[in-house]
Amino acid sequence: MAVAPLSREEIEDRLGKLPGWSLDGDRLTRSYRLASHLAATALVVHVAQVQEELNHHSDLALGYDTVTVSVHTHSAGGAVTEKDFELAERIAALAPAHHAE
């Protein structure tokens, strides 16, 4: 089943409810800072588990003490969709347990 792209207005409205997330070109993005490399790695593993559960995967960049998430929907031509916000909301909900800022 195809997923419909969200309008720019829908994206901006939804981003207002996701502190720290932004639209970068055609992707939702967020960077998190953590206490250490191991803490950042643990967050990546937790995000990967959620992505498998949702069957929707983002690009993850692991730095020494940072994790950057970048997501859009390939099946919607690289546009931002409801699936991207579902993933972003799940990540935003789990990040505090990792003390991610």
mmCIF file of C-alpha atoms in Angstrom:
data_model
loop_
_atom_site.group_PDB
_atom_site.id
_atom_site.type_symbol
_atom_site.label_atom_id
_atom_site.label_comp_id
_atom_site.label_asym_id
_atom_site.label_seq_id
_atom_site.Cartn_x
_atom_site.Cartn_y
_atom_site.Cartn_z
ATOM 1 C CA MET A 1 0.000 0.000 0.000
ATOM 2 C CA ALA A 2 1.401 3.381 -1.004
ATOM 3 C CA VAL A 3 1.976 6.022 1.617
ATOM 4 C CA ALA A 4 0.966 9.581 0.719
ATOM 5 C CA PRO A 5 3.447 12.438 1.156
ATOM 6 C CA LEU A 6 2.512 15.057 3.730
ATOM 7 C CA SER A 7 2.088 18.684 2.713
ATOM 8 C CA ARG A 8 4.588 21.284 3.862
ATOM 9 C CA GLU A 9 1.952 22.693 6.221
ATOM 10 C CA GLU A 10 1.256 19.259 7.741
ATOM 11 C CA ILE A 11 4.978 18.699 8.241
ATOM 12 C CA GLU A 12 5.499 22.093 9.904
ATOM 13 C CA ASP A 13 2.501 21.535 12.175
ATOM 14 C CA ARG A 14 3.723 18.089 13.245
ATOM 15 C CA LEU A 15 7.275 19.332 13.794
ATOM 16 C CA GLY A 16 5.905 21.813 16.316
ATOM 17 C CA LYS A 17 5.139 18.810 18.530
ATOM 18 C CA LEU A 18 8.602 17.239 18.141
ATOM 19 C CA PRO A 19 11.205 19.426 19.878
ATOM 20 C CA GLY A 20 14.631 19.234 18.304
ATOM 21 C CA TRP A 21 13.422 17.689 15.049
ATOM 22 C CA SER A 22 13.531 19.685 11.824
ATOM 23 C CA LEU A 23 13.015 19.395 8.103
ATOM 24 C CA ASP A 24 16.309 19.290 6.219
ATOM 25 C CA GLY A 25 15.512 19.242 2.517
ATOM 26 C CA ASP A 26 13.226 16.252 2.101
ATOM 27 C CA ARG A 27 14.044 14.554 5.421
ATOM 28 C CA LEU A 28 13.126 14.765 9.078
ATOM 29 C CA THR A 29 16.322 15.060 11.100
ATOM 30 C CA ARG A 30 17.441 15.180 14.708
ATOM 31 C CA SER A 31 20.812 14.954 16.430
ATOM 32 C CA TYR A 32 21.175 13.704 19.975
ATOM 33 C CA ARG A 33 24.146 14.206 22.298
ATOM 34 C CA LEU A 34 24.879 11.517 24.855
ATOM 35 C CA ALA A 35 27.288 11.031 27.755
ATOM 36 C CA SER A 36 29.664 8.647 25.971
ATOM 37 C CA HIS A 37 30.284 6.565 22.890
ATOM 38 C CA LEU A 38 28.756 3.499 24.544
ATOM 39 C CA ALA A 39 25.628 5.470 25.446
ATOM 40 C CA ALA A 40 25.337 6.681 21.845
ATOM 41 C CA THR A 41 25.795 3.137 20.571
ATOM 42 C CA ALA A 42 23.057 1.883 22.907
ATOM 43 C CA LEU A 43 20.681 4.502 21.498
ATOM 44 C CA VAL A 44 21.489 3.373 17.946
ATOM 45 C CA VAL A 45 20.692 -0.229 18.872
ATOM 46 C CA HIS A 46 17.406 0.798 20.497
ATOM 47 C CA VAL A 47 16.431 2.879 17.439
ATOM 48 C CA ALA A 48 17.312 -0.055 15.166
ATOM 49 C CA GLN A 49 14.960 -2.292 17.177
ATOM 50 C CA VAL A 50 12.109 0.194 16.745
ATOM 51 C CA GLN A 51 12.851 0.484 13.025
ATOM 52 C CA GLU A 52 12.600 -3.280 12.641
ATOM 53 C CA GLU A 53 9.314 -3.293 14.558
ATOM 54 C CA LEU A 54 7.869 -0.576 12.305
ATOM 55 C CA ASN A 55 9.547 -1.936 9.152
ATOM 56 C CA HIS A 56 10.638 1.625 8.440
ATOM 57 C CA HIS A 57 14.313 2.537 8.538
ATOM 58 C CA SER A 58 16.170 5.814 8.872
ATOM 59 C CA ASP A 59 19.751 6.751 8.200
ATOM 60 C CA LEU A 60 21.665 6.703 11.478
ATOM 61 C CA ALA A 61 25.040 8.374 11.971
ATOM 62 C CA LEU A 62 26.994 7.415 15.071
ATOM 63 C CA GLY A 63 29.641 9.818 16.292
ATOM 64 C CA TYR A 64 31.707 9.641 19.451
ATOM 65 C CA ASP A 65 28.881 10.911 21.653
ATOM 66 C CA THR A 66 26.236 11.832 19.097
ATOM 67 C CA VAL A 67 23.555 10.097 17.085
ATOM 68 C CA THR A 68 21.986 11.757 14.064
ATOM 69 C CA VAL A 69 18.743 10.431 12.610
ATOM 70 C CA SER A 70 17.557 11.286 9.104
ATOM 71 C CA VAL A 71 14.384 9.793 7.659
ATOM 72 C CA HIS A 72 12.073 9.972 4.679
ATOM 73 C CA THR A 73 9.954 7.410 2.836
ATOM 74 C CA HIS A 74 11.564 5.865 -0.241
ATOM 75 C CA SER A 75 8.272 4.337 -1.430
ATOM 76 C CA ALA A 76 6.768 7.854 -1.512
ATOM 77 C CA GLY A 77 9.516 9.173 -3.776
ATOM 78 C CA GLY A 78 11.675 10.313 -0.866
ATOM 79 C CA ALA A 79 8.937 12.503 0.625
ATOM 80 C CA VAL A 80 8.047 12.851 4.299
ATOM 81 C CA THR A 81 5.039 10.740 5.282
ATOM 82 C CA GLU A 82 3.083 9.645 8.338
ATOM 83 C CA LYS A 83 5.505 6.710 8.658
ATOM 84 C CA ASP A 84 8.397 9.123 9.198
ATOM 85 C CA PHE A 85 6.571 10.918 11.965
ATOM 86 C CA GLU A 86 5.618 7.634 13.595
ATOM 87 C CA LEU A 87 9.298 6.674 13.712
ATOM 88 C CA ALA A 88 10.387 10.145 14.874
ATOM 89 C CA GLU A 89 7.801 10.120 17.668
ATOM 90 C CA ARG A 90 8.952 6.696 18.835
ATOM 91 C CA ILE A 91 12.595 7.831 18.854
ATOM 92 C CA ALA A 92 11.665 11.021 20.723
ATOM 93 C CA ALA A 93 9.878 8.908 23.321
ATOM 94 C CA LEU A 94 12.784 6.521 23.911
ATOM 95 C CA ALA A 95 15.657 9.042 23.824
ATOM 96 C CA PRO A 96 15.149 10.330 27.401
ATOM 97 C CA ALA A 97 15.715 6.818 28.787
ATOM 98 C CA HIS A 98 19.219 7.062 27.244
ATOM 99 C CA HIS A 99 19.723 10.562 28.716
ATOM 100 C CA ALA A 100 19.984 11.868 25.157
ATOM 101 C CA GLU A 101 19.779 15.627 24.704
#
